[in-house]
XYZ file of C-alpha atoms in Angstrom:
697
model
C 27.163 2.312 1.863
C 26.097 3.614 5.260
C 27.621 1.678 8.138
C 24.129 1.099 9.600
C 23.017 -0.586 6.362
C 26.070 -2.858 6.491
C 25.105 -3.864 10.038
C 21.514 -4.568 9.000
C 22.838 -6.710 6.153
C 24.962 -8.664 8.642
C 22.023 -9.325 10.962
C 19.854 -10.534 8.095
C 22.603 -13.110 7.383
C 22.316 -14.279 10.997
C 25.369 -12.601 12.500
C 23.874 -11.741 15.902
C 27.258 -11.073 17.491
C 27.028 -7.467 16.266
C 23.987 -6.775 18.477
C 26.004 -6.409 21.685
C 27.887 -3.375 20.392
C 24.940 -1.845 18.523
C 22.099 -1.371 20.975
C 19.852 0.424 18.475
C 19.974 -2.633 16.222
C 19.461 -4.955 19.164
C 16.247 -3.140 20.135
C 14.948 -3.012 16.566
C 15.851 -6.631 15.788
C 14.976 -8.378 19.051
C 11.323 -7.495 19.511
C 7.854 -8.994 19.377
C 6.152 -5.638 18.878
C 4.104 -4.908 15.733
C 3.578 -1.180 16.093
C 2.645 0.140 12.678
C 0.276 2.725 11.226
C -2.427 0.624 9.568
C -3.125 3.259 6.899
C -0.420 1.781 4.696
C -1.367 -1.851 5.395
C -3.458 -3.866 2.912
C -3.862 -6.981 5.077
C -3.165 -7.439 8.790
C -1.958 -10.982 8.216
C 0.737 -9.644 5.913
C 2.270 -7.361 8.551
C 5.799 -8.682 9.115
C 6.525 -10.180 12.513
C 8.927 -7.298 12.955
C 7.815 -4.336 10.790
C 10.050 -1.817 12.555
C 13.481 -2.797 11.269
C 12.390 -2.983 7.583
C 10.997 0.546 7.818
C 14.200 1.893 9.398
C 16.183 0.148 6.673
C 14.052 1.923 4.040
C 14.758 5.321 5.631
C 18.470 4.551 5.595
C 18.371 3.453 1.953
C 16.776 6.781 1.037
C 19.525 8.578 2.967
C 22.202 6.452 1.301
C 21.186 7.850 -2.103
C 21.102 11.513 -1.019
C 24.068 13.720 -1.829
C 25.064 15.403 1.442
C 28.237 16.396 3.280
C 29.449 13.364 5.235
C 29.097 15.048 8.643
C 25.427 15.909 7.954
C 24.686 12.451 6.616
C 26.168 10.959 9.803
C 23.888 13.113 11.980
C 20.803 12.057 10.023
C 21.928 8.415 10.117
C 22.253 8.554 13.896
C 18.781 10.093 14.199
C 17.188 7.465 11.955
C 18.697 4.443 13.711
C 17.411 5.608 17.106
C 14.083 7.218 16.175
C 12.024 3.985 16.206
C 13.613 2.126 19.142
C 10.639 2.850 21.436
C 8.620 0.554 19.155
C 11.069 -2.306 19.743
C 12.782 -4.188 22.532
C 11.947 -7.498 24.165
C 9.345 -7.691 26.919
C 11.790 -7.419 29.817
C 13.525 -4.426 28.231
C 10.234 -2.627 27.557
C 9.203 -3.252 31.150
C 12.501 -1.760 32.320
C 11.949 1.314 30.131
C 8.416 1.758 31.469
C 9.626 1.515 35.058
C 12.095 4.304 34.287
C 9.181 6.427 33.035
C 10.069 6.328 29.338
C 7.054 7.237 27.209
C 6.793 4.266 24.869
C 3.289 5.160 23.686
C 4.483 8.425 22.103
C 7.301 6.933 20.093
C 9.351 10.025 19.309
C 9.470 10.978 23.007
C 10.235 7.423 24.122
C 12.958 6.967 21.505
C 14.616 10.243 22.505
C 14.569 9.134 26.168
C 16.125 5.764 25.280
C 18.810 7.465 23.174
C 19.652 9.825 26.024
C 19.895 6.939 28.500
C 22.185 4.958 26.192
C 24.528 7.933 25.804
C 25.172 7.751 29.553
C 26.994 4.463 28.938
C 29.681 6.336 26.989
C 32.554 7.770 29.048
C 32.063 11.502 29.420
C 35.418 12.359 27.838
C 34.393 10.485 24.678
C 31.098 12.316 24.251
C 30.317 15.359 22.078
C 27.469 16.936 24.013
C 26.573 19.604 21.450
C 26.182 16.974 18.718
C 24.273 14.613 21.032
C 21.899 17.404 22.021
C 21.031 18.093 18.384
C 20.502 14.378 17.666
C 18.343 14.076 20.793
C 16.162 17.010 19.671
C 15.881 15.637 16.132
C 14.714 12.288 17.528
C 12.319 14.092 19.895
C 10.760 15.973 16.959
C 11.133 13.051 14.542
C 8.125 12.825 12.230
C 6.389 15.852 13.712
C 6.590 17.903 10.514
C 4.432 15.315 8.802
C 2.177 15.044 11.844
C 1.733 18.817 11.883
C 0.801 18.823 8.199
C -1.781 16.122 8.963
C -3.227 18.245 11.778
C -2.240 15.805 14.504
C 0.295 17.861 16.468
C 0.501 21.533 17.326
C 3.253 23.778 16.021
C 4.444 24.446 19.574
C 5.951 20.924 19.605
C 8.817 22.417 17.593
C 9.698 24.832 20.437
C 12.694 22.789 21.724
C 14.135 22.692 18.211
C 13.534 26.409 17.702
C 15.278 27.054 21.056
C 18.319 25.078 19.875
C 18.447 26.973 16.582
C 18.184 30.264 18.426
C 21.062 29.383 20.760
C 23.281 27.754 18.144
C 23.003 30.085 15.168
C 26.738 29.965 14.551
C 27.083 26.221 15.067
C 29.400 24.420 12.662
C 27.604 21.124 13.229
C 25.446 21.351 10.128
C 23.161 23.374 7.925
C 20.076 22.761 10.055
C 17.580 23.638 7.308
C 19.152 21.135 4.923
C 19.355 18.442 7.612
C 15.697 18.893 8.556
C 14.590 18.701 4.923
C 16.616 15.580 4.116
C 15.675 13.922 7.398
C 11.997 14.395 6.613
C 12.527 13.155 3.077
C 13.946 9.913 4.496
C 11.066 9.529 6.956
C 8.286 10.209 4.451
C 9.728 8.681 1.281
C 10.277 5.418 3.165
C 6.507 5.285 3.586
C 5.739 6.274 -0.003
C 7.571 8.139 -2.748
C 4.197 9.434 -3.939
C 3.461 10.806 -0.471
C 6.774 12.635 -0.367
C 6.168 14.115 -3.811
C 2.708 15.318 -2.770
C 3.740 17.087 0.456
C 7.335 18.061 -0.335
C 6.489 21.747 -0.696
C 4.480 21.811 2.543
C 7.380 20.189 4.388
C 9.687 22.918 3.076
C 7.268 25.614 4.269
C 7.070 24.205 7.809
C 10.854 23.778 8.034
C 11.304 27.346 6.819
C 9.102 28.584 9.677
C 11.132 26.569 12.196
C 14.506 27.749 10.889
C 13.288 31.368 10.894
C 12.477 30.805 14.599
C 8.820 31.645 14.123
C 7.137 30.874 17.441
C 3.470 31.057 16.530
C 2.115 29.269 13.463
C -0.724 27.158 14.806
C -3.449 25.978 12.459
C -6.942 27.334 12.940
C -9.607 25.059 14.438
C -11.215 24.679 11.018
C -7.955 23.955 9.217
C -6.789 21.415 11.764
C -10.059 19.494 11.653
C -10.005 19.576 7.862
C -6.526 18.070 7.831
C -7.600 15.366 10.271
C -10.490 14.464 7.942
C -8.448 14.388 4.726
C -9.082 10.681 4.035
C -12.799 11.105 4.706
C -12.913 14.138 2.415
C -11.191 12.180 -0.365
C -13.857 9.534 0.111
C -16.620 12.100 -0.420
C -17.229 13.880 2.893
C -18.489 17.447 2.380
C -16.358 18.877 5.178
C -17.097 22.560 4.627
C -20.857 22.052 4.676
C -20.644 19.849 7.773
C -18.363 22.293 9.588
C -20.711 25.176 8.831
C -23.727 23.182 9.991
C -22.235 21.680 13.154
C -19.531 24.061 14.358
C -20.448 27.581 13.305
C -21.530 29.641 16.281
C -20.686 30.010 19.953
C -22.530 26.950 21.284
C -21.041 25.103 24.234
C -19.733 22.049 22.383
C -17.969 24.139 19.703
C -16.146 26.112 22.399
C -15.276 22.882 24.232
C -13.885 21.246 21.093
C -11.930 24.342 20.029
C -10.273 24.499 23.469
C -9.542 20.772 23.401
C -7.765 20.935 20.049
C -5.898 24.083 21.077
C -4.237 22.208 23.963
C -3.839 18.651 22.695
C -1.645 16.640 20.343
C -3.048 13.556 18.659
C -1.776 10.297 17.195
C -3.302 7.840 14.676
C -6.511 9.866 14.366
C -7.147 9.327 10.659
C -6.269 5.641 10.840
C -8.780 5.072 13.645
C -11.623 7.464 12.788
C -11.749 8.031 9.021
C -14.713 5.649 8.563
C -16.852 7.431 11.142
C -18.990 10.401 10.129
C -17.866 13.913 11.002
C -20.556 14.189 13.692
C -19.495 10.868 15.218
C -15.880 12.065 15.094
C -16.821 15.175 17.096
C -18.830 13.139 19.608
C -15.862 10.875 20.262
C -13.719 13.890 21.155
C -16.438 15.267 23.424
C -16.615 11.922 25.243
C -12.818 11.935 25.588
C -13.036 15.430 27.061
C -15.493 14.130 29.680
C -13.004 11.521 30.840
C -9.672 13.368 31.020
C -8.184 15.983 33.301
C -8.183 19.120 31.107
C -5.538 20.695 33.328
C -2.888 18.070 32.594
C -3.750 16.371 29.303
C -1.247 16.936 26.485
C -1.353 13.900 24.175
C -4.095 11.518 22.977
C -3.207 8.321 21.136
C -5.815 6.492 19.063
C -3.443 3.582 18.510
C -5.488 1.222 20.756
C -8.674 1.969 18.776
C -6.845 1.724 15.447
C -5.547 -1.727 16.373
C -8.986 -2.886 17.484
C -11.260 -1.486 14.771
C -9.735 -3.389 11.833
C -9.597 -7.038 10.893
C -8.946 -9.067 7.750
C -12.005 -9.810 5.618
C -11.412 -12.122 2.672
C -7.688 -11.480 2.865
C -7.927 -7.673 2.987
C -7.836 -5.201 5.853
C -11.361 -3.963 6.543
C -13.046 -1.978 9.255
C -14.847 -4.266 11.666
C -18.389 -3.191 10.851
C -19.864 -5.244 13.685
C -17.929 -3.105 16.159
C -18.553 0.042 14.118
C -22.337 -0.470 14.187
C -22.303 -0.923 17.963
C -20.174 2.216 18.360
C -22.495 4.161 16.044
C -25.469 3.137 18.161
C -23.622 4.222 21.301
C -22.735 7.605 19.777
C -26.268 8.173 18.503
C -27.850 8.144 21.969
C -27.084 11.803 22.667
C -26.630 14.965 20.619
C -23.459 17.047 20.581
C -25.150 19.560 22.887
C -26.121 16.879 25.399
C -22.641 15.309 25.434
C -21.056 18.732 26.008
C -23.305 19.065 29.064
C -21.915 15.815 30.481
C -24.437 13.222 29.330
C -23.065 9.802 28.404
C -24.807 6.580 27.336
C -25.283 3.871 29.915
C -24.636 0.985 27.579
C -23.797 -2.334 29.190
C -22.188 -3.694 26.030
C -19.867 -0.915 24.862
C -18.243 2.184 26.269
C -15.522 4.610 25.232
C -12.478 4.022 27.421
C -9.677 6.480 28.085
C -6.540 4.651 29.189
C -3.804 6.438 31.187
C -0.454 6.002 29.459
C 1.619 7.836 32.052
C 1.403 8.588 35.762
C 0.809 12.307 35.366
C -2.368 12.212 33.286
C -0.616 13.950 30.407
C -0.970 11.109 27.897
C -3.981 8.863 27.307
C -4.987 6.171 24.841
C -8.496 5.782 23.431
C -10.480 2.684 22.536
C -13.965 1.216 22.796
C -14.404 -1.718 25.150
C -17.109 -4.362 24.903
C -18.828 -6.624 27.372
C -17.733 -10.262 27.373
C -21.047 -11.256 25.814
C -20.752 -8.543 23.184
C -17.177 -9.490 22.310
C -18.111 -13.148 21.954
C -21.043 -12.320 19.703
C -18.836 -10.124 17.509
C -16.371 -12.994 17.205
C -19.254 -15.312 16.341
C -20.421 -12.966 13.588
C -16.935 -12.856 12.113
C -16.816 -16.647 12.071
C -20.343 -16.826 10.671
C -19.222 -14.839 7.621
C -17.571 -18.033 6.474
C -20.817 -19.994 6.435
C -24.591 -19.669 5.836
C -24.917 -18.708 9.506
C -23.974 -15.160 8.523
C -27.436 -13.642 8.161
C -28.748 -15.306 11.302
C -25.736 -14.058 13.222
C -26.353 -10.476 12.090
C -30.013 -10.680 13.104
C -28.920 -11.962 16.512
C -26.480 -9.087 16.797
C -29.197 -6.555 15.997
C -31.598 -8.067 18.504
C -29.000 -8.500 21.225
C -27.762 -4.925 21.153
C -31.006 -3.293 20.080
C -29.304 -1.070 17.545
C -30.120 0.120 14.066
C -32.035 -2.359 11.909
C -31.591 -1.202 8.337
C -33.436 -3.751 6.249
C -30.801 -3.602 3.546
C -27.680 -2.959 5.667
C -25.440 -5.834 4.616
C -22.391 -4.974 6.709
C -19.249 -6.488 5.210
C -21.129 -7.621 2.097
C -22.280 -4.044 1.459
C -19.748 -3.378 -1.281
C -20.677 -6.641 -2.996
C -24.337 -5.698 -2.667
C -23.813 -2.237 -4.133
C -21.775 -3.735 -6.966
C -24.591 -6.172 -7.708
C -27.058 -3.285 -7.639
C -24.908 -1.526 -10.237
C -24.966 -4.534 -12.563
C -27.619 -4.736 -15.251
C -26.940 -1.184 -16.385
C -28.150 -1.924 -19.925
C -31.482 -3.195 -18.601
C -31.831 -0.122 -16.436
C -31.353 2.239 -19.372
C -34.857 1.428 -20.628
C -36.173 2.781 -17.318
C -34.541 6.121 -18.090
C -36.205 6.126 -21.515
C -39.648 6.093 -19.857
C -38.795 8.638 -17.153
C -40.449 12.035 -17.509
C -40.732 15.450 -15.860
C -38.671 17.648 -13.563
C -38.515 15.674 -10.286
C -37.512 12.004 -10.348
C -37.142 9.634 -7.386
C -35.135 6.419 -7.472
C -36.443 4.270 -4.610
C -33.752 2.043 -3.110
C -30.948 3.854 -4.898
C -28.310 1.251 -3.956
C -25.013 1.917 -5.703
C -26.257 4.901 -7.723
C -26.270 3.556 -11.296
C -29.923 4.473 -11.838
C -29.208 7.959 -10.483
C -26.361 8.329 -12.989
C -28.540 7.182 -15.881
C -31.409 9.495 -14.992
C -29.194 12.560 -14.618
C -27.297 11.738 -17.803
C -30.427 11.352 -19.933
C -32.484 14.052 -18.189
C -29.984 16.853 -17.510
C -32.666 19.409 -16.589
C -34.421 17.161 -14.053
C -33.848 17.012 -10.307
C -32.972 13.379 -9.531
C -33.170 12.130 -5.930
C -32.059 8.760 -4.588
C -34.298 7.473 -1.791
C -33.069 4.775 0.578
C -34.002 3.593 4.052
C -30.451 2.437 4.852
C -28.226 4.906 6.668
C -25.258 2.949 5.378
C -26.312 3.299 1.729
C -27.164 7.005 2.140
C -23.724 7.679 3.636
C -21.986 5.850 0.780
C -24.073 7.630 -1.869
C -23.300 11.014 -0.311
C -19.586 10.197 -0.413
C -19.886 9.080 -4.043
C -21.755 12.304 -4.892
C -18.974 14.479 -3.466
C -16.138 12.261 -4.676
C -17.385 12.062 -8.277
C -19.082 15.488 -8.377
C -22.524 14.036 -9.107
C -25.508 16.295 -9.708
C -28.122 14.004 -8.163
C -29.308 14.252 -4.567
C -29.952 11.628 -1.892
C -32.540 11.495 0.844
C -33.130 9.025 3.656
C -36.851 8.363 3.525
C -39.526 5.703 3.874
C -40.906 4.576 0.520
C -44.140 3.556 2.242
C -44.835 7.113 3.411
C -43.572 9.478 0.695
C -46.235 12.094 1.486
C -44.234 12.901 4.634
C -41.404 14.100 2.416
C -43.145 15.291 -0.767
C -46.363 17.184 -1.460
C -49.196 15.621 -3.508
C -48.785 15.993 -7.281
C -45.149 17.116 -6.903
C -43.127 14.148 -8.231
C -42.993 13.333 -11.944
C -41.239 9.938 -12.014
C -40.806 7.289 -9.326
C -38.552 4.322 -10.096
C -38.657 0.948 -8.346
C -35.725 -0.959 -9.848
C -35.386 -4.377 -8.159
C -36.560 -2.952 -4.838
C -40.217 -3.932 -4.385
C -39.295 -7.573 -3.808
C -36.905 -6.410 -1.064
C -39.668 -4.415 0.623
C -41.849 -7.514 0.321
C -39.140 -9.762 1.785
C -37.680 -7.594 4.546
C -40.326 -5.190 5.835
C -42.660 -6.539 8.526
C -45.869 -4.869 7.300
C -48.948 -5.215 9.526
C -47.016 -7.674 11.635
C -45.539 -9.974 9.004
C -42.964 -10.140 6.239
C -43.759 -11.511 2.766
C -46.979 -9.516 2.813
C -48.405 -8.393 -0.537
C -49.884 -5.381 1.253
C -46.423 -3.813 1.502
C -46.142 -3.724 -2.311
C -49.629 -2.228 -2.548
C -48.721 0.399 0.070
C -45.529 1.323 -1.814
C -47.615 1.884 -4.965
C -50.216 3.927 -3.048
C -47.523 5.988 -1.349
C -45.973 6.776 -4.738
C -49.263 7.536 -6.463
C -50.205 10.005 -3.706
C -47.261 12.269 -4.543
C -47.215 11.606 -8.300
C -48.120 14.521 -10.541
C -50.745 14.180 -13.319
C -48.956 12.682 -16.299
C -46.260 11.362 -13.953
C -45.041 7.766 -14.052
C -44.253 4.907 -11.713
C -41.689 2.599 -13.332
C -41.194 -0.920 -11.979
C -38.513 -3.443 -12.833
C -38.727 -6.473 -10.558
C -39.421 -10.181 -10.194
C -42.456 -11.920 -11.650
C -44.097 -15.309 -11.131
C -45.259 -17.377 -14.072
C -48.706 -18.685 -15.000
C -50.287 -21.136 -14.510
C -48.983 -21.299 -10.942
C -49.736 -25.010 -10.500
C -47.614 -26.150 -13.466
C -45.016 -28.737 -12.381
C -41.356 -29.090 -13.345
C -38.598 -31.665 -12.862
C -35.256 -30.376 -11.587
C -32.210 -32.619 -11.995
C -28.943 -31.614 -10.322
C -25.743 -32.191 -12.287
C -23.650 -31.727 -9.148
C -23.856 -34.252 -6.267
C -24.055 -31.405 -3.713
C -27.095 -29.867 -5.408
C -29.681 -31.909 -3.507
C -28.175 -30.961 -0.135
C -28.179 -27.298 -1.187
C -31.855 -27.593 -2.144
C -32.918 -29.229 1.136
C -31.077 -26.571 3.123
C -32.845 -23.908 1.064
C -36.264 -25.464 1.727
C -35.550 -25.347 5.440
C -34.192 -21.781 5.468
C -36.510 -20.035 2.984
C -39.301 -18.216 4.844
C -41.208 -16.693 1.917
C -43.522 -19.662 1.605
C -43.467 -23.417 2.094
C -41.716 -25.187 -0.765
C -43.556 -28.387 -1.697
C -41.592 -31.023 -3.598
C -41.313 -34.735 -4.304
C -37.958 -36.513 -4.479
C -37.871 -38.558 -7.687
C -34.358 -39.964 -7.253
C -31.071 -38.966 -5.600
C -30.574 -36.049 -8.001
C -34.085 -35.198 -9.226
C -37.078 -33.490 -7.636
C -40.538 -32.502 -8.840
C -42.005 -29.176 -7.708
C -44.239 -26.256 -8.841
C -42.648 -24.062 -11.500
C -42.573 -20.917 -9.334
C -40.980 -22.757 -6.414
C -38.386 -24.055 -8.839
C -37.616 -20.549 -10.094
C -37.450 -19.091 -6.598
C -34.906 -21.731 -5.633
C -32.957 -21.212 -8.846
C -32.537 -17.491 -8.150
C -30.600 -18.444 -5.005
C -28.811 -21.446 -6.536
C -27.575 -19.296 -9.435
C -25.686 -16.936 -7.134
C -24.002 -19.748 -5.198
C -22.838 -20.311 -1.653
C -21.434 -16.879 -0.885
C -24.679 -15.087 -1.721
C -26.830 -17.727 -0.055
C -27.263 -16.008 3.352
C -28.852 -12.999 1.625
C -30.654 -14.604 -1.284
C -32.437 -17.122 0.947
C -33.975 -14.194 2.811
C -35.599 -12.786 -0.338
C -38.527 -13.794 -2.526
C -37.965 -12.383 -5.990
C -41.311 -13.260 -7.549
C -44.418 -12.271 -5.594
C -47.154 -11.673 -8.239
C -48.054 -13.352 -11.502
C -48.750 -10.959 -14.422
C -52.503 -11.237 -13.824
C -52.105 -10.657 -10.079
C -49.822 -7.662 -10.687
C -52.341 -5.962 -12.972
C -55.140 -6.605 -10.473
C -53.040 -5.225 -7.599
C -52.249 -2.033 -9.540
C -55.869 -1.476 -10.509
C -57.195 -2.106 -6.996
C -54.500 0.007 -5.312
C -54.468 3.009 -7.645
C -57.945 3.054 -9.153
C -59.195 4.404 -12.448
C -56.672 7.277 -12.567
C -53.834 4.814 -13.123
C -53.097 3.719 -16.673
C -50.707 0.841 -17.353
C -48.924 2.022 -20.497
C -46.252 -0.698 -20.524
C -46.400 -4.238 -19.147
C -43.947 -6.894 -20.269
C -42.115 -9.822 -18.732
C -39.023 -11.750 -19.818
C -36.248 -14.061 -18.669
C -33.425 -11.897 -17.396
C -30.200 -12.358 -19.325
C -27.599 -14.443 -17.507
C -29.792 -16.861 -15.577
C -29.543 -19.658 -18.127
C -25.847 -19.003 -18.690
C -25.047 -19.455 -14.987
C -27.704 -22.003 -14.081
C -27.882 -24.563 -16.874
C -24.367 -25.967 -16.300
C -25.612 -26.925 -12.833
C -29.101 -28.296 -13.518
C -31.418 -29.821 -16.091
C -34.991 -28.463 -16.115
C -37.748 -30.623 -17.620
C -41.516 -30.896 -17.832
C -43.363 -33.820 -16.210
C -42.733 -35.925 -19.323
C -38.975 -35.474 -18.959
C -38.536 -33.108 -21.916
C -36.051 -30.249 -21.435
C -37.861 -26.891 -21.343
C -36.788 -23.261 -21.159
C -36.858 -21.320 -17.952
C -39.986 -19.230 -17.403
C -39.897 -15.425 -17.301
C -38.150 -13.982 -14.280
C -38.541 -10.231 -14.587
C -41.285 -7.723 -15.325
C -41.123 -4.173 -16.645
C -44.149 -2.007 -15.859
C -44.892 1.664 -16.491
C -47.911 3.235 -14.778
C -49.025 6.737 -15.750
C -51.268 8.977 -13.681
C -54.121 10.137 -15.905
C -54.546 13.892 -16.171
C -57.966 15.180 -15.139
């Protein structure tokens, strides 16, 4: 076993006496730092108090299993035990290092400087300078092969190592190519064996270039950006199309960005920026360029932003979408061209900050900073996630910052929302059966299930998902690329489709569980919960519908007669409190009820059903469900609305209503529903299915 592993084993048993003679272990063991790349972290709360030493131990365990000449294994061991020390040390020691000018923010440089300083404590006659020089250079370039493959550092960072190889070609110290390969195996395999397997050949290629003393092997601007966006590309970003659209040509911002990347090394870029769009990514670099001295800048670290942009949501690491939305709004104020000309938002609540990390202006850190009021409100929103205050908090956040108000942008609950939208696939299949023609629109495309069904059952049709939410459009575009989908997506307003499509050009328009959201969320003619918004959506669709084309609706329905009364008895003691909170929070209409006893109320049948839709989904869904009114027309009212809105050219070829499967299964264990006489009765219909066809002249 490697001697370093024996020492680590001793310290884990509590033998701290060994620290005095082993400074590397002292710095790695005695530290309060938690410097770690969050890409490999599932939950921030699960990051060990000291993540540095366990990682170094993993690298050493990989080395321990490699078959190498002892003298080469010793060199690699020495490199590995010192290569992370700049991430460690107690506060007073880190302060001492900083005062000496050690670059702790760029860990390979800082670790090499610390190693060099510690060697000065060894009597000169006991030192082997040639060996120390190689170890110093290997620490200095530690991890850079992987960083180069990722697009973060330039090839010229290997120049000191190439110089050493050139001047020590006949050195008996080691086979440098073999040492570099095995060193990088230890570094990368300690992160992930799968990662090492996937980039092993690329690592060999880069090392071959270094050993052959090749001086110029920089990546092109396109290739480097593509490598920096690898995670985004895997998640569905169409990099090539975006690059061609945004960066092809000799415009000012393209030249500025190309020069910036030609001169600068980067750290933690993917970890910090992978969830931002490619255009936002470019804007961030243009803003950085505004704030640095281009004559001296060499390194940019996104570690401060990476640390700040994530938090734990329901026990898992997640991007802080409250901060992300504010940043997106900030970045949206100016175009790439305007930013390249020096324009920058004057936003009192957020700004991009470039932090000097050395005294020479060569190294900077990047993060977004928020006003005190903004930071407090973000913290409030995070706390509000845990209670029914969530939706109100988000509305406050929108109003306070004046940024994007997507009616269906559900922030951290977005994935849950899209999953819910994807449920009910069997019910949605019947929609596909009634779809017709060559051009089909799915309004409020959500998670994309309806798009999949339409393209699967109508392979010759052009299927387009329409959504007002930027967030949903971005996710659908990623899904399209990621899963190689044939359908298209378009951000558009369902109430004004003629702006996007010509009259008589669309053959099928689908409204699957979306009209009630328009009704609930869109302030139409000055107010929400306005039946006119449903009428306008139908008119907007009919205007672009081709003769013989169809509007297909699957949505909520109210029951008739509207004044019929029901008794609702709660089986759970908390049910009455839930109901009274709902009555207070629901804004669709005033809920009238009479309290019969501590667990029973009497109320109109449609008010009962509207409450039950929310009660069925439970506490977690409450903040969203209480905002929505699922039923807005009775069958008679729906038919009248269609006839009045669309006129004699509209033929209703299918009109049915039913109780959606699952409501009774989830609801009846919680409540007993009775008529006025106290007899148990079935739930009324919840859902309608309507097909409207445009009559041919």
